[in-house]
Tab-separated table of C-alpha atoms and ligand atoms in Angstrom:
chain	number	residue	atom	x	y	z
A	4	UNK	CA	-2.134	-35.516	-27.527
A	5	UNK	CA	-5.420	-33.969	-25.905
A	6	UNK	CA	-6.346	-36.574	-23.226
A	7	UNK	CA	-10.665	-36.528	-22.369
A	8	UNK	CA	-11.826	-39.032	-20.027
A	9	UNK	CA	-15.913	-40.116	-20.214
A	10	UNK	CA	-18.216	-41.276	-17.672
A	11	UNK	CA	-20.991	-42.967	-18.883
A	12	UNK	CA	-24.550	-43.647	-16.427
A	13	UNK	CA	-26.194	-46.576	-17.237
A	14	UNK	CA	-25.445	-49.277	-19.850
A	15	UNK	CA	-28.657	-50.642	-21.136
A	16	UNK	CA	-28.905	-50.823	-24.640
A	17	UNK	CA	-27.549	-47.270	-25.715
A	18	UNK	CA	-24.787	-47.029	-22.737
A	19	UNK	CA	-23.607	-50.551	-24.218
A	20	UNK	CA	-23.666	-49.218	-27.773
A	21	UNK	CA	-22.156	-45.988	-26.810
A	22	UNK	CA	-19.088	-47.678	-24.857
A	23	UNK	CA	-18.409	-50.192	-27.632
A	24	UNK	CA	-18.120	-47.367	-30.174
A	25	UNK	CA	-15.990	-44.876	-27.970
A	26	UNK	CA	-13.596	-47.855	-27.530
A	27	UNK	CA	-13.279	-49.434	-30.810
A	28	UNK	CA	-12.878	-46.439	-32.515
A	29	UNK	CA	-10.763	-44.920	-29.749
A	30	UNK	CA	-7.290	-45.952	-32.206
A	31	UNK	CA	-9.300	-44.363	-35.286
A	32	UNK	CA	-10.512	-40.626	-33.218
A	33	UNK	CA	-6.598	-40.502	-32.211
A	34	UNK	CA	-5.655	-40.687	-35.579
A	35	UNK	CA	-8.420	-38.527	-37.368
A	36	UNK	CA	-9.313	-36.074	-34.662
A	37	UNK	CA	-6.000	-35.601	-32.801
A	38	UNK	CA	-7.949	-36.316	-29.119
A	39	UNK	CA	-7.548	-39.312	-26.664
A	40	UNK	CA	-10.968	-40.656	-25.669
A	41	UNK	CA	-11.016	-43.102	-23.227
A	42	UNK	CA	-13.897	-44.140	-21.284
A	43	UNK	CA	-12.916	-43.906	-17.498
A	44	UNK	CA	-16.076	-44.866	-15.444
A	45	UNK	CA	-19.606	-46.501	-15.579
A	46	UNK	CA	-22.128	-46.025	-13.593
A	47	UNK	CA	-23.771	-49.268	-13.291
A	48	UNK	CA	-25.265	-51.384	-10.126
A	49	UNK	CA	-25.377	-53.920	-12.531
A	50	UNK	CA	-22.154	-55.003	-12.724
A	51	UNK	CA	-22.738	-57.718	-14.687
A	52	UNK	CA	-23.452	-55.629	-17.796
A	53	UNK	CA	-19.814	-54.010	-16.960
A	54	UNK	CA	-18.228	-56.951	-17.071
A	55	UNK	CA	-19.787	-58.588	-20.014
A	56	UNK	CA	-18.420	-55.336	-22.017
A	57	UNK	CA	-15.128	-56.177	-20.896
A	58	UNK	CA	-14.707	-53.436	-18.869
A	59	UNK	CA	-12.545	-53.250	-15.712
A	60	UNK	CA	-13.962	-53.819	-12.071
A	61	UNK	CA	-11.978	-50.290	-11.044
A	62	UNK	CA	-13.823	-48.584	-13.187
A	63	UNK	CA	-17.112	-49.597	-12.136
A	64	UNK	CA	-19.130	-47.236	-10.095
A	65	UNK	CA	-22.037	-46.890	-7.540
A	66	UNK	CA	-22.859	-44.226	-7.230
A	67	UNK	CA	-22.565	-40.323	-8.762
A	68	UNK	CA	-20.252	-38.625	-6.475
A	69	UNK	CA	-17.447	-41.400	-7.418
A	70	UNK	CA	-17.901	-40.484	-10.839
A	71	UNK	CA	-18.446	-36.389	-9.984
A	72	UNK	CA	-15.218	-36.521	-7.785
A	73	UNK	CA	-13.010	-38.727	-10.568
A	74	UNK	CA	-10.680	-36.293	-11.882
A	75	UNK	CA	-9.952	-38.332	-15.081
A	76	UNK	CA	-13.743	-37.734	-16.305
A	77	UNK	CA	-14.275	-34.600	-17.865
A	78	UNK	CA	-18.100	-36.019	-19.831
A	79	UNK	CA	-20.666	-37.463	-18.390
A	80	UNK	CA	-22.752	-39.233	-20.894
A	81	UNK	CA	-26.568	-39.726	-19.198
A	82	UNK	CA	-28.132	-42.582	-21.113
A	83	UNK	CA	-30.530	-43.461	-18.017
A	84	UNK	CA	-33.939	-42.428	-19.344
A	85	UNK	CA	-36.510	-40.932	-17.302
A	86	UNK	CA	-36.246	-37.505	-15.138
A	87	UNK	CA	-35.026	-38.805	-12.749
A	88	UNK	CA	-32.360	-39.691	-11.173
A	89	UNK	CA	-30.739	-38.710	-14.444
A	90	UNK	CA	-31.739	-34.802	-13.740
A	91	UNK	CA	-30.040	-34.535	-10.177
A	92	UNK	CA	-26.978	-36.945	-11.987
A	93	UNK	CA	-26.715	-34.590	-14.780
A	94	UNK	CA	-26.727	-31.691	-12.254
A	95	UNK	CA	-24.513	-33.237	-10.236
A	96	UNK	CA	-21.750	-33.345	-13.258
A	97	UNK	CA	-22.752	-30.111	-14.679
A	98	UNK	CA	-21.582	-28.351	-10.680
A	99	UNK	CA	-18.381	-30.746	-10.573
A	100	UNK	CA	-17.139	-29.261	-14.080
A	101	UNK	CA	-17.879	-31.714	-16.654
A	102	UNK	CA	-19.687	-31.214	-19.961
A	103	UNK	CA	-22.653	-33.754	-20.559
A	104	UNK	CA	-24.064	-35.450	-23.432
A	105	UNK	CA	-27.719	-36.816	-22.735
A	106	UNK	CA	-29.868	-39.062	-24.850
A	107	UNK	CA	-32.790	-38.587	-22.391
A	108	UNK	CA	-35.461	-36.701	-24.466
A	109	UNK	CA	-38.195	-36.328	-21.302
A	110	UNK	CA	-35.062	-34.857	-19.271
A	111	UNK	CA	-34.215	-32.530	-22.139
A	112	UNK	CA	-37.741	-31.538	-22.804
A	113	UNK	CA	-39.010	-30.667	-19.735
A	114	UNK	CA	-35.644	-29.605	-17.870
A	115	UNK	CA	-33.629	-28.604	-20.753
A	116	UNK	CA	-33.599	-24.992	-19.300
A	117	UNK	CA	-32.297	-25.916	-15.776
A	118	UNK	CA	-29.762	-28.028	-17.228
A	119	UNK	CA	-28.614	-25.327	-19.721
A	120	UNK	CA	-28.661	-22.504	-17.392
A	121	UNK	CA	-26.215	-24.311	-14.535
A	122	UNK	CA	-24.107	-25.706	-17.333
A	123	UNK	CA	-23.834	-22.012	-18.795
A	124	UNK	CA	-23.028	-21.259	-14.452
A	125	UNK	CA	-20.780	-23.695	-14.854
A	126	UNK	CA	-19.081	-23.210	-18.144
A	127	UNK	CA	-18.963	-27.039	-19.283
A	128	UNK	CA	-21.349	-27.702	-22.368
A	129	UNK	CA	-24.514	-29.807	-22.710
A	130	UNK	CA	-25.232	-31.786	-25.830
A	131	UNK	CA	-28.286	-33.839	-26.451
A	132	UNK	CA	-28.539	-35.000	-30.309
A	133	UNK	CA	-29.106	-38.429	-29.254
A	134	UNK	CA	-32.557	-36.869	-27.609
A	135	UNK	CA	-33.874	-36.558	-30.950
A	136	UNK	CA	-34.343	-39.054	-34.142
A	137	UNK	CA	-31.436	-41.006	-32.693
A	138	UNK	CA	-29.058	-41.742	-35.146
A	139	UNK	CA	-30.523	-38.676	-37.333
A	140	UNK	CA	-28.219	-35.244	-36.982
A	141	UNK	CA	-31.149	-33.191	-36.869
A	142	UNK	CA	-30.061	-31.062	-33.891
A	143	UNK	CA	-26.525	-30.326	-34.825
A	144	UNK	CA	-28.037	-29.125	-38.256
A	145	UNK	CA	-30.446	-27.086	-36.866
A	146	UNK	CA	-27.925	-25.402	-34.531
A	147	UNK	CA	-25.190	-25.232	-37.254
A	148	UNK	CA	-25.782	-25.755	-40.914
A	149	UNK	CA	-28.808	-24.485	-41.171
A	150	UNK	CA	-28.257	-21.061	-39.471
A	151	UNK	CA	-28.949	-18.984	-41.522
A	152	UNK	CA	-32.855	-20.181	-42.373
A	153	UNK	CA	-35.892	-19.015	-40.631
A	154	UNK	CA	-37.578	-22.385	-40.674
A	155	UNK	CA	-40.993	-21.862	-41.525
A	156	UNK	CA	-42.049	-25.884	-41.005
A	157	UNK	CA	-41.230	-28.963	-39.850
A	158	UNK	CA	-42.670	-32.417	-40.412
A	159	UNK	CA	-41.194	-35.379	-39.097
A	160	UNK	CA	-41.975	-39.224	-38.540
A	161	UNK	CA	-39.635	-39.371	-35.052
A	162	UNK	CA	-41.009	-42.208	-33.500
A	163	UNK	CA	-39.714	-45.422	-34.801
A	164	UNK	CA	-42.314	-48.474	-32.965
A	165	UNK	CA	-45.219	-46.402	-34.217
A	166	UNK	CA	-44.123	-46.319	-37.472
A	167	UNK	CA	-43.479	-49.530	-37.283
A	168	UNK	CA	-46.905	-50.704	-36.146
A	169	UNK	CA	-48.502	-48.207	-39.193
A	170	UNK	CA	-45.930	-49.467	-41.690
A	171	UNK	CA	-47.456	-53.520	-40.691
A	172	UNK	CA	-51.256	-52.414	-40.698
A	173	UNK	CA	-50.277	-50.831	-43.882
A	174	UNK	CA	-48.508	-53.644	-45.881
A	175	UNK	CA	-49.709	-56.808	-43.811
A	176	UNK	CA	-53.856	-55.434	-43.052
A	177	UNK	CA	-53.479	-56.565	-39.277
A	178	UNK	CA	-54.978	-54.841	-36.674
A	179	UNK	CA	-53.538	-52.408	-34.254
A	180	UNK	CA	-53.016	-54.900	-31.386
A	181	UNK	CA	-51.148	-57.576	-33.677
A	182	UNK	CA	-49.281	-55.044	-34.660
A	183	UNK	CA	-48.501	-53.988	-31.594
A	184	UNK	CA	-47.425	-57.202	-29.879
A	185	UNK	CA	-45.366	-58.177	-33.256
A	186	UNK	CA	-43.446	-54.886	-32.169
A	187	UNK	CA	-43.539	-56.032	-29.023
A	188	UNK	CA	-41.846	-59.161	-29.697
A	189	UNK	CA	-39.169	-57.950	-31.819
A	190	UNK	CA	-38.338	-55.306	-29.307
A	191	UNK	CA	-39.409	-51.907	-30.559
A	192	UNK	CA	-42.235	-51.672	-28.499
A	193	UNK	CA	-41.754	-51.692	-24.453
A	194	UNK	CA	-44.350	-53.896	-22.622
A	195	UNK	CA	-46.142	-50.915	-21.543
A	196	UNK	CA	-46.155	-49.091	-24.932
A	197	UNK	CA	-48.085	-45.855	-23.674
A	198	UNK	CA	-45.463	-43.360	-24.061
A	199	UNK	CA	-45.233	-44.140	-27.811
A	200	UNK	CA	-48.336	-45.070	-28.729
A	201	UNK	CA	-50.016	-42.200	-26.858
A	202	UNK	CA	-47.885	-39.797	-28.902
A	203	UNK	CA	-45.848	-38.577	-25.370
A	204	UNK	CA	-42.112	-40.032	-26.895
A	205	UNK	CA	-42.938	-37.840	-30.049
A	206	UNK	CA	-44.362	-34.900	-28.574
A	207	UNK	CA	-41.237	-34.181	-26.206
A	208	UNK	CA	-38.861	-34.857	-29.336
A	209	UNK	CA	-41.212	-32.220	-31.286
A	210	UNK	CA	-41.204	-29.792	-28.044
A	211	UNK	CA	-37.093	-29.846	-28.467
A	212	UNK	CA	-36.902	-29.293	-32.413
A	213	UNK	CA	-39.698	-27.137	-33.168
A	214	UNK	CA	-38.138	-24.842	-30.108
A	215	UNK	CA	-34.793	-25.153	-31.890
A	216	UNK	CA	-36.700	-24.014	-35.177
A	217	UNK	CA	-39.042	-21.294	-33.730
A	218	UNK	CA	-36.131	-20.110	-31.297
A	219	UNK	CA	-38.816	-20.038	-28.934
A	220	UNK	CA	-39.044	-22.516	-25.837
A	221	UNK	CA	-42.142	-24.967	-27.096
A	222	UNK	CA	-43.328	-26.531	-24.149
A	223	UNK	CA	-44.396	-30.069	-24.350
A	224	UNK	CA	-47.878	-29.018	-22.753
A	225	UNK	CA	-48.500	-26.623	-25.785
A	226	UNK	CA	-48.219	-29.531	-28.757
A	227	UNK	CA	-51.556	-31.211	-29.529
A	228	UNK	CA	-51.282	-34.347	-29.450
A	229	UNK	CA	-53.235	-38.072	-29.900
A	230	UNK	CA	-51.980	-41.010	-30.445
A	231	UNK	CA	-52.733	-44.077	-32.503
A	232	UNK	CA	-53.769	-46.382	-30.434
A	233	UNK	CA	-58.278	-45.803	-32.283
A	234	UNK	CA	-56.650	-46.153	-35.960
A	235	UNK	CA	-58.668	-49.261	-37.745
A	236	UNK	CA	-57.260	-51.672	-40.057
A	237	UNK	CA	-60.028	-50.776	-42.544
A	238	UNK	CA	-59.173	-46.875	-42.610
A	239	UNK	CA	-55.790	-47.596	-42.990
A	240	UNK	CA	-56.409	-50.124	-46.348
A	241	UNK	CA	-59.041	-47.364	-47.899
A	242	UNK	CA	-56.503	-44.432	-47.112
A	243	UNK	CA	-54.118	-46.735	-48.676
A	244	UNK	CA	-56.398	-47.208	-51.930
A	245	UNK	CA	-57.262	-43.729	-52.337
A	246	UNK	CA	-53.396	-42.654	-52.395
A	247	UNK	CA	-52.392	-42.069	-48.757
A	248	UNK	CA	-50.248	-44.154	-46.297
A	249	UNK	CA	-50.869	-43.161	-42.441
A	250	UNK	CA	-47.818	-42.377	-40.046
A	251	UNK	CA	-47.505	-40.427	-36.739
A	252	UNK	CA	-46.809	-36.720	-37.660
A	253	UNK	CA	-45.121	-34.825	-35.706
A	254	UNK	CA	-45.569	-31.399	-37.344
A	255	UNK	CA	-44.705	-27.353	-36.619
A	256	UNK	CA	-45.218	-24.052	-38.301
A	257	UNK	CA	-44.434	-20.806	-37.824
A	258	UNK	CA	-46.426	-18.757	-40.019
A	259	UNK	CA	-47.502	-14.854	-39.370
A	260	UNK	CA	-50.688	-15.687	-37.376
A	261	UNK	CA	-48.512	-18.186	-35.118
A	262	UNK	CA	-46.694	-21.438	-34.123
A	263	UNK	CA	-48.801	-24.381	-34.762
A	264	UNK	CA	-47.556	-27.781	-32.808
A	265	UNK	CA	-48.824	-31.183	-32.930
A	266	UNK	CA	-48.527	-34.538	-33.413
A	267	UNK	CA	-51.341	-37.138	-34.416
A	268	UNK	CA	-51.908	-39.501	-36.772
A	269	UNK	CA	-52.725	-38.723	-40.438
A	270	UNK	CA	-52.843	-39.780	-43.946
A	271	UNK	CA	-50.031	-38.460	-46.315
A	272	UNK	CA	-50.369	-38.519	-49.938
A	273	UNK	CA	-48.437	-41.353	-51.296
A	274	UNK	CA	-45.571	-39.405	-53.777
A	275	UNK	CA	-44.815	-37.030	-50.284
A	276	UNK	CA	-41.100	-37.879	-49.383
A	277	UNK	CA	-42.615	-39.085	-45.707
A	278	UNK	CA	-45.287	-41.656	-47.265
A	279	UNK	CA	-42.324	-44.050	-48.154
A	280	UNK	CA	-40.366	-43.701	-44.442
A	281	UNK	CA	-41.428	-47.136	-43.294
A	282	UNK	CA	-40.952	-50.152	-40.655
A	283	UNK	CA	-38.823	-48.036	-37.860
A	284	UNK	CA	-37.297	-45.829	-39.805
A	285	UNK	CA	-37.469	-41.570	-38.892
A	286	UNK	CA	-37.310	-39.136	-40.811
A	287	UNK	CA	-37.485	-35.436	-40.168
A	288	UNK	CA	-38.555	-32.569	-43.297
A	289	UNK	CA	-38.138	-29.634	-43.046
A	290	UNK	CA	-38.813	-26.030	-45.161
A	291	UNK	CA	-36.440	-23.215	-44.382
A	292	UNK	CA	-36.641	-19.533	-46.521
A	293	UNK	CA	-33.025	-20.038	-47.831
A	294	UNK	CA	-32.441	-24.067	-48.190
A	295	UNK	CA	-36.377	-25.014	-49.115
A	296	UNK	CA	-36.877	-28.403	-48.546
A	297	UNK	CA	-34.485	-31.181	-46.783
A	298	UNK	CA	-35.293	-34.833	-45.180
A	299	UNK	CA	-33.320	-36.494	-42.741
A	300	UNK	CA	-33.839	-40.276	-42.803
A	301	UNK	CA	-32.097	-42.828	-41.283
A	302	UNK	CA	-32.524	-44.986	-37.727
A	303	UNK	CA	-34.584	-43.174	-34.637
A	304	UNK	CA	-33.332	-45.638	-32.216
A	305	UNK	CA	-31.140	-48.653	-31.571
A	306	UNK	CA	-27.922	-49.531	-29.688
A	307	UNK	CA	-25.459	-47.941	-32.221
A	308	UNK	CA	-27.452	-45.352	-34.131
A	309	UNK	CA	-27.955	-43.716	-30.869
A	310	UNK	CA	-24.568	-44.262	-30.086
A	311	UNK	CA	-23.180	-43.021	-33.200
A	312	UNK	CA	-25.271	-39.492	-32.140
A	313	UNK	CA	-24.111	-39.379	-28.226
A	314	UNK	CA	-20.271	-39.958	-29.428
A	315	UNK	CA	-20.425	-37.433	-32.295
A	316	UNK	CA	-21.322	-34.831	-29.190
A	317	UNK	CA	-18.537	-36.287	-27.266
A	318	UNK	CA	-16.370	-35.769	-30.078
A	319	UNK	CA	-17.723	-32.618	-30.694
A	320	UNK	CA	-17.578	-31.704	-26.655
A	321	UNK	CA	-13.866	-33.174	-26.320
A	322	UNK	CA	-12.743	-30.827	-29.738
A	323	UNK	CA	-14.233	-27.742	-29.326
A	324	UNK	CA	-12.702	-25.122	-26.583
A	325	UNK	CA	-16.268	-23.255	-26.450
A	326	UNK	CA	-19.392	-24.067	-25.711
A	327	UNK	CA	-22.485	-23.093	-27.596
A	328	UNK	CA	-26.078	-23.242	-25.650
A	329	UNK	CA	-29.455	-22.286	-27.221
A	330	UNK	CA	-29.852	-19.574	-30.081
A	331	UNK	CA	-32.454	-18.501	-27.731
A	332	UNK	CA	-33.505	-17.764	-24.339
A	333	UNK	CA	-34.249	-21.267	-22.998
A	334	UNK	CA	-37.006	-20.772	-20.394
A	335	UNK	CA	-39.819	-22.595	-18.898
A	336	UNK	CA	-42.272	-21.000	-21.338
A	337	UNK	CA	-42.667	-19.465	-24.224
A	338	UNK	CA	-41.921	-15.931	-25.122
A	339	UNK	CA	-45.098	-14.097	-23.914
A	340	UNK	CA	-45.581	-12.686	-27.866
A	341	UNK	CA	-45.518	-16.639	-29.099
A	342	UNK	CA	-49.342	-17.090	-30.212
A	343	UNK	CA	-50.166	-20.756	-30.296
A	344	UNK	CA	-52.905	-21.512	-33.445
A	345	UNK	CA	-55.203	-24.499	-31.991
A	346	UNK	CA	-58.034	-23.901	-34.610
A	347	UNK	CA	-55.040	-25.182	-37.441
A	348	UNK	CA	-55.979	-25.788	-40.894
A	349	UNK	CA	-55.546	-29.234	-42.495
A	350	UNK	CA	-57.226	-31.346	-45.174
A	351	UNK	CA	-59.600	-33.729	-43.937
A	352	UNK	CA	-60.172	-37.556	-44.332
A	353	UNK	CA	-64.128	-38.620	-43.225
A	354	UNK	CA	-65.390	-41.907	-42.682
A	355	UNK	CA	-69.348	-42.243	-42.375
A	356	UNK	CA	-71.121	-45.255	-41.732
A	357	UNK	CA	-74.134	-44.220	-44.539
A	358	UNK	CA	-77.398	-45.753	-45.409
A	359	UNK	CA	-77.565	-46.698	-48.713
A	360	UNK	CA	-80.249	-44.832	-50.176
A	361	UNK	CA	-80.826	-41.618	-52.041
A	362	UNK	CA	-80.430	-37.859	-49.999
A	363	UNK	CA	-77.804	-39.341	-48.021
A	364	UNK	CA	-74.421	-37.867	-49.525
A	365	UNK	CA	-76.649	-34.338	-49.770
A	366	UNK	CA	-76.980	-34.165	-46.062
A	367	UNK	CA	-73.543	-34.812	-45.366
A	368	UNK	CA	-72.323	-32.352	-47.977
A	369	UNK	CA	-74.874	-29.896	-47.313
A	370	UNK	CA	-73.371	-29.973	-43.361
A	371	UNK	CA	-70.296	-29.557	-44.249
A	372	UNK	CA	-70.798	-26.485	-46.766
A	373	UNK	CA	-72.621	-24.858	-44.058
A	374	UNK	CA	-69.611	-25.117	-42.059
A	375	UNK	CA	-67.587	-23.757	-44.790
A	376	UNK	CA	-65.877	-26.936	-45.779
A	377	UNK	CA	-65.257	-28.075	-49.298
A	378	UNK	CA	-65.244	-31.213	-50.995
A	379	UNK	CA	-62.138	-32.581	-52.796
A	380	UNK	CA	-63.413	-36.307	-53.388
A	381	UNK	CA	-66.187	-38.746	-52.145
A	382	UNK	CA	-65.790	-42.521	-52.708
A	383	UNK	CA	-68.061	-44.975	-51.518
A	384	UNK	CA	-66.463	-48.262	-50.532
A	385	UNK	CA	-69.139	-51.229	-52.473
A	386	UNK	CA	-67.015	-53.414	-51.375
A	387	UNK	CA	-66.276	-52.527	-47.989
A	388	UNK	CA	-67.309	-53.798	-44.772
A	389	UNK	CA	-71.229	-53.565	-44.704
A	390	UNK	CA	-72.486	-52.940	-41.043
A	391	UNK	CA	-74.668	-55.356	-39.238
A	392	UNK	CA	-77.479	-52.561	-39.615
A	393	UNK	CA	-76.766	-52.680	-43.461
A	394	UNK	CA	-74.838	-49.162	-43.579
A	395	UNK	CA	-71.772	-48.750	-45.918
A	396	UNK	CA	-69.003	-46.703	-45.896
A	397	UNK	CA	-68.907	-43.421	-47.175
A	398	UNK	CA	-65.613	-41.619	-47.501
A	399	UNK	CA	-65.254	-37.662	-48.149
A	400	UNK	CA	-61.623	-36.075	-48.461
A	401	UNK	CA	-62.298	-32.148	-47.924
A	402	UNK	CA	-59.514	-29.364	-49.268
A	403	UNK	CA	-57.936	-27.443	-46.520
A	404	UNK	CA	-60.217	-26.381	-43.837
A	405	UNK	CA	-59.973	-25.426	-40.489
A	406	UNK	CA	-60.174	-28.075	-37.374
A	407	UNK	CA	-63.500	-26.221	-35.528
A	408	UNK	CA	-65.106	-26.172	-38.769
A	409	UNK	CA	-64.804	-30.178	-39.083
A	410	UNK	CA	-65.594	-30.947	-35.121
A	411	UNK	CA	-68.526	-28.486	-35.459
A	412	UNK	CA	-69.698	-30.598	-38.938
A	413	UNK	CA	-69.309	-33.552	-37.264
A	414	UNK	CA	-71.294	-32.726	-34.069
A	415	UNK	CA	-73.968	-31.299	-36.559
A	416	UNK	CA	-74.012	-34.848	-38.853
A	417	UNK	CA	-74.125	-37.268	-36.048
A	418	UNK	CA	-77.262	-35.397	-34.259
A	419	UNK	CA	-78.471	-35.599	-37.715
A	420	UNK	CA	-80.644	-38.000	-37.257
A	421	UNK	CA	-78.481	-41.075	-37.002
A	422	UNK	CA	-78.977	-42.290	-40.355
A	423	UNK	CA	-75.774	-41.223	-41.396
A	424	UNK	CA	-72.873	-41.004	-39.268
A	425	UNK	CA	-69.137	-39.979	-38.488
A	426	UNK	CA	-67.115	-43.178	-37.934
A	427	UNK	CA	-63.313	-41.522	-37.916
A	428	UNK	CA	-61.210	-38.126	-39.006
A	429	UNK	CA	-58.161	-38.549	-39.854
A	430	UNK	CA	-56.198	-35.470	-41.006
A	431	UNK	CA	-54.669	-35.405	-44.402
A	432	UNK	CA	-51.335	-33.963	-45.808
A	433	UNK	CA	-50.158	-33.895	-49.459
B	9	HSE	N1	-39.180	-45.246	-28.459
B	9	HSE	C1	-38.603	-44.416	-29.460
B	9	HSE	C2	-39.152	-44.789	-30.814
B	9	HSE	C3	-37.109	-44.506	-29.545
B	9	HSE	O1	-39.923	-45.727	-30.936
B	9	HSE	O2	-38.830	-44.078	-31.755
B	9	HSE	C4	-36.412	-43.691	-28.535
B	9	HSE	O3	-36.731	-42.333	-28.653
């Protein structure tokens, strides 16, 4: 039987979930897949968290060449995090002959090319669904079963702590910070929650898919992107009464004027398959020009979800005789004909903080048909919060419009005069 020997660096919560999978399952992959998977080496100065796992002092290393020089490893799984020093680890493997499998999204994002182009040097194979939707096969079905699409968008809710921060300010009415430290407390949220919160986590995940659906490299620094960290508790309950729940969207298109990539909060009509992803769950949607529409749902993160994604690519890696890389070139940059669309269009949700008297609403609306923008539906709140200075809020939905046209409306109402004024945006999709 086909004997493959893994490596893997680091076991914090993923390297622990990966290991315990690989070897209680090892009996089961024998049987099913033909291949003997053992787990030869860790990588871990911890060696605490080794031997907790049960696994053997021998096999404990220190540092990378001890794992680069083992002949018995032929993957290297990299479940460190960070750039580095999982890029110079990674590239260490890559130029000793073995295949890796990475989970590490910023690595893959911002390196990816490097690491493809020395592993292609090197003929070993690089796999990194686990960088992605974690538990979700969204890159494996972008690079196999759905082949033969052009994908003409994606929409995806890939970050599971903001979700689950929306999903509570949602259902519960708390306020961005409770909900923050409740995610905090139950684990989903790091201490210092920037890189989720911001948007960063999402952005790289969206920089690797969308560039896997354009076949285009879609660098990070391209994606517009904002996080959630200014949505209110009382936007997200009169979104929520108007029809809309608000998530993190992580969205690309690739129409004929150009690729469109960005992630930012917005409000999506409740009936939309991505209103009812909730609490941590991802979920990924996509339109191709054969398939039409498919969602991927499941876990984004988590000990074995991610586990279950790095160990199907070990599988994959330790069954397959050829590699695969890229269906494109995978650069630093774009392809010099990829036109980026900034100016996108989207629907529009507007909160004003409106004095309550007659002429008001025609101002506003008489702004924003100057600017081109139509109306799909005003509501004012009676019952919402009243400001100190007596204002109330006033909320217009517009149709599809572009994003200039609403940041030059909103410029144009707030030197209005004052009496009326923009309190939020929020983009819309239905
Ligand atoms: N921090 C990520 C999330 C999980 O909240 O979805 C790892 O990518």
């Amino acid at each position: 039987m086909k004997k493959v020997g893994v490596a893997i660096l680091g076991l914090g919560v993923v390297g622990g979930g990966t290991y315990k999978i690989l070897t209680g399952h090892r009996d089961f992959y024998r049987k099913s897949y033909g291949v003997d998977i053992s787990v030869e080496a860790v990588l871990e100065l911890r060696k605490e968290r080794a031997l907790a796992l049960g696994i053997e002092e021998g096999k404990i290393a220190t540092n990378i060449e001890e794992i680069c020089s083992n002949p018995e490893v032929d993957i290297v799984v990299e479940v460190m995090g960070g750039v580095e020093p999982a890029k110079s680890f990674a590239l260490a493997a890559i130029s000793a002959g073995k295949s890796v499998v990475t989970s590490n999204k910023e690595l893959v994002c911002k390196f990816g090319h490097e690491l493809e182009s020395a592993a292609k040097h090197n003929h070993v194979g690089l796999f990194y669904e686990a960088s992605c939707v974690g538990g979700v096969p969204i890159i494996r079905a972008l690079l196999d079963n759905l082949q033969g699409n052009k994908v003409i968008s994606l929409m995806g809710i890939i970050n599971g702590t903001t979700n689950y921060i929306l999903t509570r300010m949602t259902q519960d009415g708390i306020s961005y910070s409770e909900a923050l430290k409740e995610a905090q407390k139950l684990g989903y949220a790091e201490a210092n929650p920037s890189s989720d919160v911001e948007g960063f986590d999402a952005t790289y995940k969206l920089s690797i898919l969308s560039s896997l659906c354009f076949h285009t490299k879609i660098p990070y620094t391209d994606i517009y992107r904002e996080g959630i960290t200014q949505i209110s508790p009382c936007d997200v309950q009169y979104g929520k009464r108007i029809g809309y729940a608000i998530k993190l969207l992580a969205i690309g298109k690739n129409t004929e004027k150009g690729v469109e990539v960005r992630v930012h909060p917005a409000f999506v009509k409740l009936g939309h398959p991505l209103a009812s992803v909730n609490d941590s769950f991802n979920a990924v949607y996509l339109t191709g020009d054969s398939v039409g529409e498919v969602m991927l749902y499941g876990r984004g993160a988590g000990e074995l979800p991610t586990g279950s994604a790095i160990v199907g690519d070990v599988i994959y890696c330790a069954t397959h005789s050829q590699h695969r890389y890229s269906p494109f070139e995978n650069t630093e940059k774009a392809k010099p004909s990829t036109k980026f669309i900034k100016n996108f269009e989207s629907a529009y949700y507007i909160r004003l903080s409106a004095e309550d008297k007659a002429g008001e609403l025609s101002k506003v609306t008489s702004v924003l048909s100057r600017n081109g923008i139509s109306v799909a539906q005003v509501v004012q709140e009676q019952d919402g919060i009243r400001g100190e200075d007596g204002k109330v809020p006033l909320i217009v939905v517009t149709h599809e419009t572009y994003e200039d046209s609403v940041r030059r409306a909103v410029e144009a109402i707030n030197k209005n005069g004052g009496s009326t004024t923009v309190a939020t945006v929020i983009r819309v999709v239905s």
